[in-house]
Each structure stands twice: as C-alpha cells, then as structure tokens.
Amino acid sequence: MAQKEKCDIAVIGAGPAGLAAAISAREAGAKKVLIIERDTHPGGILQQCIHPGFGLEYFGEELTGPEYAYRFCQKAMEHHVNIMLDTMVLSIDGRSVSAVSLKGVCLKLRRKLWFWLWDAGKKPEEP
C-alpha cells in the first residue's frame, strides 16, 4: 500500500531549477514543498561542473558547480523544503503523483501544484 502525503507544491527534479523553484515557492508562502529526485544527491548537472564561475550574481562570490549546489541545498533546508532522494516518479495523474524510492517506499502524493524540471540534455518523453 502506498504511503499518502499532501503538499502545496511538488517539484520533480532537484537540479538547480528545481531547488530554485522550491525555495521560491516557500518564499512566496507555500507551506509544504517537496522535491522528488531520482538521483542520490541533489544538484543535478552542477555536480559535474567542477570549474568556478557560478554564484557571482546569486551568492556574491565565485563558486564551483558542486559548491553552488551545496549552497542551494543549504538554502532549501533553511526554508524547510523536503527532498526525497533515490525516488522515481511513476505517474502523474490530475493532482496526484505516484513515486517509488529505492528504499521500497511507495508514495501517492496529492498536491495543489507541481513543477516538472529537467536539464537541457535529458528532456523526458511526452506522456
């Protein structure tokens, strides 16, 4: 049986766009924000960008991709954004999302709004 949860905003993908969307949602007043991420760590493509050049505008200092991702993750934690790692979305139907984690947790999520974000190189197939 699937565990049932409710949230205001569900963000699919914990890359830079997903983290920014979740933080912005909390800053705009959403009470419960959840990010669903299939990878073992948040940050998306930033984890591979070891060169400096990130963060000048947003954080006021030059950071590598992993450092920038870490700062965004810290900010998400400060804003009480929940991140489910190792979790794959199986279906999106109306206002609910079904997902399963590598730990065997099945989730049926009801939300008011969801965002589906992906990096430029991995656009998902249309349903």
PDB file of C-alpha atoms in Angstrom:
ATOM      1  CA  MET A   1       0.000   0.000   0.000  1.00  0.00           C
ATOM      2  CA  ALA A   2       1.302   3.433  -0.926  1.00  0.00           C
ATOM      3  CA  GLN A   3       2.109   5.994   1.731  1.00  0.00           C
ATOM      4  CA  LYS A   4      -0.155   9.017   1.193  1.00  0.00           C
ATOM      5  CA  GLU A   5       1.138  12.560   1.618  1.00  0.00           C
ATOM      6  CA  LYS A   6      -0.187  16.038   0.901  1.00  0.00           C
ATOM      7  CA  CYS A   7       1.807  19.117  -0.032  1.00  0.00           C
ATOM      8  CA  ASP A   8       1.237  22.523  -1.568  1.00  0.00           C
ATOM      9  CA  ILE A   9       3.942  22.221  -4.224  1.00  0.00           C
ATOM     10  CA  ALA A  10       5.647  19.123  -5.648  1.00  0.00           C
ATOM     11  CA  VAL A  11       8.816  19.775  -7.655  1.00  0.00           C
ATOM     12  CA  ILE A  12      10.126  16.912  -9.762  1.00  0.00           C
ATOM     13  CA  GLY A  13      13.899  17.237 -10.051  1.00  0.00           C
ATOM     14  CA  ALA A  14      16.454  18.608  -7.555  1.00  0.00           C
ATOM     15  CA  GLY A  15      18.748  20.251 -10.069  1.00  0.00           C
ATOM     16  CA  PRO A  16      19.415  23.992  -9.969  1.00  0.00           C
ATOM     17  CA  ALA A  17      15.994  24.859 -11.433  1.00  0.00           C
ATOM     18  CA  GLY A  18      14.145  22.510  -9.064  1.00  0.00           C
ATOM     19  CA  LEU A  19      15.966  23.809  -5.986  1.00  0.00           C
ATOM     20  CA  ALA A  20      15.339  27.417  -7.038  1.00  0.00           C
ATOM     21  CA  ALA A  21      11.644  26.708  -7.739  1.00  0.00           C
ATOM     22  CA  ALA A  22      11.166  25.045  -4.348  1.00  0.00           C
ATOM     23  CA  ILE A  23      12.908  27.854  -2.464  1.00  0.00           C
ATOM     24  CA  SER A  24      10.881  30.459  -4.377  1.00  0.00           C
ATOM     25  CA  ALA A  25       7.656  28.601  -3.576  1.00  0.00           C
ATOM     26  CA  ARG A  26       8.443  28.685   0.145  1.00  0.00           C
ATOM     27  CA  GLU A  27       9.395  32.374  -0.045  1.00  0.00           C
ATOM     28  CA  ALA A  28       6.071  33.030  -1.786  1.00  0.00           C
ATOM     29  CA  GLY A  29       4.167  31.398   1.064  1.00  0.00           C
ATOM     30  CA  ALA A  30       3.731  27.722   0.177  1.00  0.00           C
ATOM     31  CA  LYS A  31       3.659  25.820   3.460  1.00  0.00           C
ATOM     32  CA  LYS A  32       4.712  22.290   2.435  1.00  0.00           C
ATOM     33  CA  VAL A  33       7.083  21.933  -0.528  1.00  0.00           C
ATOM     34  CA  LEU A  34       8.504  18.585  -1.631  1.00  0.00           C
ATOM     35  CA  ILE A  35      11.202  17.857  -4.219  1.00  0.00           C
ATOM     36  CA  ILE A  36      11.271  14.374  -5.747  1.00  0.00           C
ATOM     37  CA  GLU A  37      14.738  13.461  -7.106  1.00  0.00           C
ATOM     38  CA  ARG A  38      15.767  10.204  -8.780  1.00  0.00           C
ATOM     39  CA  ASP A  39      19.485  10.669  -8.069  1.00  0.00           C
ATOM     40  CA  THR A  40      21.348  10.009  -4.803  1.00  0.00           C
ATOM     41  CA  HIS A  41      22.259  13.699  -4.365  1.00  0.00           C
ATOM     42  CA  PRO A  42      20.525  16.972  -5.201  1.00  0.00           C
ATOM     43  CA  GLY A  43      22.213  19.440  -7.531  1.00  0.00           C
ATOM     44  CA  GLY A  44      21.745  17.872 -10.950  1.00  0.00           C
ATOM     45  CA  ILE A  45      24.329  18.778 -13.599  1.00  0.00           C
ATOM     46  CA  LEU A  46      26.071  21.169 -11.180  1.00  0.00           C
ATOM     47  CA  GLN A  47      27.755  18.157  -9.546  1.00  0.00           C
ATOM     48  CA  GLN A  48      29.777  17.670 -12.756  1.00  0.00           C
ATOM     49  CA  CYS A  49      30.768  21.340 -13.239  1.00  0.00           C
ATOM     50  CA  ILE A  50      33.977  21.485 -11.202  1.00  0.00           C
ATOM     51  CA  HIS A  51      35.116  24.776 -12.746  1.00  0.00           C
ATOM     52  CA  PRO A  52      34.483  28.111 -10.982  1.00  0.00           C
ATOM     53  CA  GLY A  53      32.090  30.692 -12.357  1.00  0.00           C
ATOM     54  CA  PHE A  54      28.847  30.011 -10.511  1.00  0.00           C
ATOM     55  CA  GLY A  55      27.280  32.082  -7.782  1.00  0.00           C
ATOM     56  CA  LEU A  56      28.589  35.565  -8.552  1.00  0.00           C
ATOM     57  CA  GLU A  57      25.152  37.065  -9.040  1.00  0.00           C
ATOM     58  CA  TYR A  58      23.153  34.985  -6.545  1.00  0.00           C
ATOM     59  CA  PHE A  59      25.633  34.468  -3.683  1.00  0.00           C
ATOM     60  CA  GLY A  60      28.086  37.307  -4.399  1.00  0.00           C
ATOM     61  CA  GLU A  61      31.129  35.036  -4.764  1.00  0.00           C
ATOM     62  CA  GLU A  62      32.632  32.688  -7.335  1.00  0.00           C
ATOM     63  CA  LEU A  63      31.847  29.012  -6.698  1.00  0.00           C
ATOM     64  CA  THR A  64      32.317  25.689  -8.473  1.00  0.00           C
ATOM     65  CA  GLY A  65      29.213  23.762  -9.546  1.00  0.00           C
ATOM     66  CA  PRO A  66      29.257  21.426  -6.509  1.00  0.00           C
ATOM     67  CA  GLU A  67      29.790  24.390  -4.150  1.00  0.00           C
ATOM     68  CA  TYR A  68      26.877  26.225  -5.780  1.00  0.00           C
ATOM     69  CA  ALA A  69      24.665  23.122  -5.468  1.00  0.00           C
ATOM     70  CA  TYR A  70      25.666  22.769  -1.804  1.00  0.00           C
ATOM     71  CA  ARG A  71      24.719  26.395  -1.096  1.00  0.00           C
ATOM     72  CA  PHE A  72      21.338  25.905  -2.798  1.00  0.00           C
ATOM     73  CA  CYS A  73      20.758  22.717  -0.770  1.00  0.00           C
ATOM     74  CA  GLN A  74      21.583  24.590   2.438  1.00  0.00           C
ATOM     75  CA  LYS A  75      19.143  27.320   1.453  1.00  0.00           C
ATOM     76  CA  ALA A  76      16.452  24.709   0.704  1.00  0.00           C
ATOM     77  CA  MET A  77      16.993  23.161   4.155  1.00  0.00           C
ATOM     78  CA  GLU A  78      16.781  26.610   5.792  1.00  0.00           C
ATOM     79  CA  HIS A  79      13.434  27.070   4.014  1.00  0.00           C
ATOM     80  CA  HIS A  80      12.218  23.650   5.244  1.00  0.00           C
ATOM     81  CA  VAL A  81      11.953  22.153   1.746  1.00  0.00           C
ATOM     82  CA  ASN A  82      11.698  18.349   1.907  1.00  0.00           C
ATOM     83  CA  ILE A  83      13.815  16.442  -0.644  1.00  0.00           C
ATOM     84  CA  MET A  84      13.144  12.775  -1.410  1.00  0.00           C
ATOM     85  CA  LEU A  85      16.297  11.282  -2.965  1.00  0.00           C
ATOM     86  CA  ASP A  86      16.539   7.957  -4.843  1.00  0.00           C
ATOM     87  CA  THR A  87      12.874   8.352  -5.763  1.00  0.00           C
ATOM     88  CA  MET A  88      11.421   7.805  -9.240  1.00  0.00           C
ATOM     89  CA  VAL A  89       8.138   9.337 -10.367  1.00  0.00           C
ATOM     90  CA  LEU A  90       5.992   6.607 -11.897  1.00  0.00           C
ATOM     91  CA  SER A  91       2.941   8.611 -12.924  1.00  0.00           C
ATOM     92  CA  ILE A  92       1.287  11.993 -12.785  1.00  0.00           C
ATOM     93  CA  ASP A  93      -2.486  11.915 -12.828  1.00  0.00           C
ATOM     94  CA  GLY A  94      -4.550  15.031 -12.257  1.00  0.00           C
ATOM     95  CA  ARG A  95      -3.465  16.336  -8.859  1.00  0.00           C
ATOM     96  CA  SER A  96      -1.589  13.250  -7.720  1.00  0.00           C
ATOM     97  CA  VAL A  97       1.919  11.936  -8.256  1.00  0.00           C
ATOM     98  CA  SER A  98       2.900   8.306  -7.727  1.00  0.00           C
ATOM     99  CA  ALA A  99       6.538   7.594  -6.904  1.00  0.00           C
ATOM    100  CA  VAL A 100       8.722   4.810  -5.534  1.00  0.00           C
ATOM    101  CA  SER A 101      12.063   5.043  -3.736  1.00  0.00           C
ATOM    102  CA  LEU A 102      14.989   2.632  -3.759  1.00  0.00           C
ATOM    103  CA  LYS A 103      14.208   2.020  -0.090  1.00  0.00           C
ATOM    104  CA  GLY A 104      10.909   0.477  -1.160  1.00  0.00           C
ATOM    105  CA  VAL A 105       8.703   3.380  -0.114  1.00  0.00           C
ATOM    106  CA  CYS A 106       5.719   3.816  -2.424  1.00  0.00           C
ATOM    107  CA  LEU A 107       4.242   7.281  -2.342  1.00  0.00           C
ATOM    108  CA  LYS A 108       0.930   8.672  -3.541  1.00  0.00           C
ATOM    109  CA  LEU A 109       1.192  12.440  -3.330  1.00  0.00           C
ATOM    110  CA  ARG A 110      -1.687  14.918  -3.572  1.00  0.00           C
ATOM    111  CA  ARG A 111      -0.601  18.460  -4.336  1.00  0.00           C
ATOM    112  CA  LYS A 112      -2.038  21.813  -5.292  1.00  0.00           C
ATOM    113  CA  LEU A 113       0.610  22.476  -7.941  1.00  0.00           C
ATOM    114  CA  TRP A 114       3.622  20.670  -9.370  1.00  0.00           C
ATOM    115  CA  PHE A 115       6.692  21.604 -11.390  1.00  0.00           C
ATOM    116  CA  TRP A 116       8.459  19.157 -13.682  1.00  0.00           C
ATOM    117  CA  LEU A 117      12.031  20.287 -14.317  1.00  0.00           C
ATOM    118  CA  TRP A 118      14.775  18.596 -16.303  1.00  0.00           C
ATOM    119  CA  ASP A 119      18.204  19.511 -17.572  1.00  0.00           C
ATOM    120  CA  ALA A 120      18.623  20.512 -21.210  1.00  0.00           C
ATOM    121  CA  GLY A 121      20.177  17.212 -22.274  1.00  0.00           C
ATOM    122  CA  LYS A 122      17.557  14.868 -20.838  1.00  0.00           C
ATOM    123  CA  LYS A 123      14.102  16.055 -21.873  1.00  0.00           C
ATOM    124  CA  PRO A 124      11.590  13.332 -20.946  1.00  0.00           C
ATOM    125  CA  GLU A 125       9.249  11.729 -23.444  1.00  0.00           C
ATOM    126  CA  GLU A 126       5.770  13.189 -23.688  1.00  0.00           C
ATOM    127  CA  PRO A 127       3.146  11.100 -21.833  1.00  0.00           C
TER     128      PRO A 127
END
